[in-house]
Amino acid sequence: MTATPTERWSDVLMGNYGVPPVTFVRGSGTELFDDAGNRYLDFLCGLAVTGLGHAHPRVAAALADQASTLLHVSNLFITEPQLEVAERLDRLIRSGTGSEANPAGGSGRILFQNSGAEANEAALKLARKFHGRGRHGVVAAFRSFHGRTMATLAATGQPEKHEPFQPIPEGFRHAAWNDLAAVEAALAPEVGAILLEPLQGEGGVNPADTAFLQGVRRLCDERGMLLIIDEVQTGLGRTGEWFGFQHAGIVPDVVTMAKGLGNGVPIGAVWATADVAAAFGPGDHGSTFAGQPLAAAGAREVLRIMEEMDAPRKARERGAELTVLLEAIPGVSSVRGLGLLLGVELDPAALVGRTAGEVARACLAAGLVVNGVTPTALRLAPPMTISSDELVEGVGILAGVLADGSAFDDGTTESGGHS
Ligand SMILES: *Cc1c(COP(=O)(O)O)cnc(C)c1O
């Protein structure tokens, strides 16, 4: 008998992701298809990555074209695709809402990376280099998520994630989320930067209060600290602005990005004001692959498409529709978040003893991809290209799962059983 994908997976891959329940083989727009031909609606986008949907024809063509033109030469040489990506990112980061364009004054500088954790790691190194020895400290928030490398793990405000890997790099302090007084209390002379998400994604889809971000910006100005905003999950339109910090009308010193930038091609980036960026000189940081032509050509096409379609407006409009649909179904007690990055708090009566993760499993079996972001809340991050009909269909699947406690999948079913 031939081994199943699950058996082969378990035999050869490390167990840090558990055993994934489904093998996906193909996608198109909002749709995904598994190895048995079952169709799913993707309301998760590979963790807020494929914001333009799967197999976008223009992104696919741009990648194919670049693959047969030039794949890699290293950062010892200029390659064309990254120039336009950097120019567009700088412009979008400096574009305020409405009329107050260009709030950051002069242009900033971009450093390419390959992932979100790498982008944050680079931002942390940049802050240390900028301040010099003695001001290496960073304050971040409890329940934050900044990545899995040693320094970004240390920045991540979830102490239980630190424990197995002690000793982790020192210099990181954490303060309660949305609590300006707590941030101020965490400050010490050696603190040179504050690192925050504009909306905590992994931590449960918790948006920052506008007053909190504005207060932190003020603190940073008063004490000469850098404000680093982690836009890895929130950036590039998903929250209804190009970047999450723009909801609060503030301007960070450093911004990190990754997930949505390549629509699935691994790429990350750090933006910093020209002043701060100047701290990195030749040899201070680097990466063999970062910004390489294939990833950058993908990101270039992604940004062109997102600007043409006005992705933030799509996220606002579809997000508003989705919120109304969700609030109307029994079993949903509240909906939080921004744009198309939503947390759906489930009623204990609808959970009937299940965790949100188990409800997500039942949704998967019924043809809807979502995830459990806390024990009682689902995270929804559908593509910004989603249609109103698909929103209705997806919410209908969730409503069915919540109405039927028996749809509870105990985890023994290895692949989506719906037809
Ligand atoms: C996903 C995420 C990261 C880590 O990105 P990777 O590409 O997985 O390394 C960092 N910060 C935030 C806010 C994220 O959501």
PDB file of C-alpha atoms and ligand atoms in Angstrom, residues 47-48 114-120 144-149 152 156 197-202 230-234 256 258-259 267 379, ligand 1:
ATOM      1  CA  LEU A  47      -1.809  33.628   7.615  1.00  0.00           C
ATOM      2  CA  ALA A  48      -2.586  36.974   5.975  1.00  0.00           C
ATOM      3  CA  ASN A 114      13.313  37.270   3.367  1.00  0.00           C
ATOM      4  CA  SER A 115      10.683  37.034   6.100  1.00  0.00           C
ATOM      5  CA  GLY A 116       8.933  38.852   8.898  1.00  0.00           C
ATOM      6  CA  ALA A 117      11.250  37.623  11.631  1.00  0.00           C
ATOM      7  CA  GLU A 118      14.272  38.650   9.588  1.00  0.00           C
ATOM      8  CA  ALA A 119      12.787  42.083   8.987  1.00  0.00           C
ATOM      9  CA  ASN A 120      12.265  42.542  12.737  1.00  0.00           C
ATOM     10  CA  SER A 144       2.839  40.526  20.911  1.00  0.00           C
ATOM     11  CA  PHE A 145       4.329  38.370  18.198  1.00  0.00           C
ATOM     12  CA  HIS A 146       7.473  39.406  16.366  1.00  0.00           C
ATOM     13  CA  GLY A 147       8.968  36.157  15.078  1.00  0.00           C
ATOM     14  CA  ARG A 148      10.846  33.002  16.002  1.00  0.00           C
ATOM     15  CA  THR A 149      14.522  33.921  15.700  1.00  0.00           C
ATOM     16  CA  THR A 152      12.505  38.357  17.775  1.00  0.00           C
ATOM     17  CA  THR A 156       7.705  38.508  21.534  1.00  0.00           C
ATOM     18  CA  GLU A 197       2.223  45.944  16.194  1.00  0.00           C
ATOM     19  CA  PRO A 198      -0.586  48.355  15.219  1.00  0.00           C
ATOM     20  CA  LEU A 199      -2.947  45.419  15.753  1.00  0.00           C
ATOM     21  CA  GLN A 200      -1.819  42.257  17.524  1.00  0.00           C
ATOM     22  CA  GLY A 201      -2.451  39.493  15.005  1.00  0.00           C
ATOM     23  CA  GLU A 202      -1.203  36.288  16.625  1.00  0.00           C
ATOM     24  CA  ASP A 230       5.789  45.737  13.086  1.00  0.00           C
ATOM     25  CA  GLU A 231       3.517  45.724  10.026  1.00  0.00           C
ATOM     26  CA  VAL A 232       4.418  42.169   9.042  1.00  0.00           C
ATOM     27  CA  GLN A 233       0.783  41.012   9.330  1.00  0.00           C
ATOM     28  CA  THR A 234      -1.081  44.318   9.070  1.00  0.00           C
ATOM     29  CA  THR A 256       8.827  46.177   9.120  1.00  0.00           C
ATOM     30  CA  ALA A 258       6.652  40.789   5.000  1.00  0.00           C
ATOM     31  CA  LYS A 259       3.566  38.581   4.791  1.00  0.00           C
ATOM     32  CA  ILE A 267      10.089  38.570   0.980  1.00  0.00           C
ATOM     33  CA  ARG A 379      -9.140  34.792  12.947  1.00  0.00           C
TER      34      ARG A 379
HETATM   35  C1  LIG B   1       4.069  36.463  11.157  1.00  0.00           C
HETATM   36  C2  LIG B   1       4.609  37.601  11.926  1.00  0.00           C
HETATM   37  C3  LIG B   1       5.983  37.749  12.140  1.00  0.00           C
HETATM   38  C4  LIG B   1       6.989  36.707  11.699  1.00  0.00           C
HETATM   39  O1  LIG B   1       7.038  36.609  10.308  1.00  0.00           O
HETATM   40  P1  LIG B   1       7.721  35.299   9.662  1.00  0.00           P
HETATM   41  O2  LIG B   1       7.695  35.601   8.188  1.00  0.00           O
HETATM   42  O3  LIG B   1       6.872  34.138  10.051  1.00  0.00           O
HETATM   43  O4  LIG B   1       9.086  35.211  10.192  1.00  0.00           O
HETATM   44  C5  LIG B   1       6.422  38.876  12.794  1.00  0.00           C
HETATM   45  N1  LIG B   1       5.559  39.813  13.237  1.00  0.00           N
HETATM   46  C6  LIG B   1       4.229  39.704  13.046  1.00  0.00           C
HETATM   47  C7  LIG B   1       3.338  40.786  13.533  1.00  0.00           C
HETATM   48  C8  LIG B   1       3.711  38.593  12.400  1.00  0.00           C
HETATM   49  O5  LIG B   1       2.392  38.460  12.248  1.00  0.00           O
END
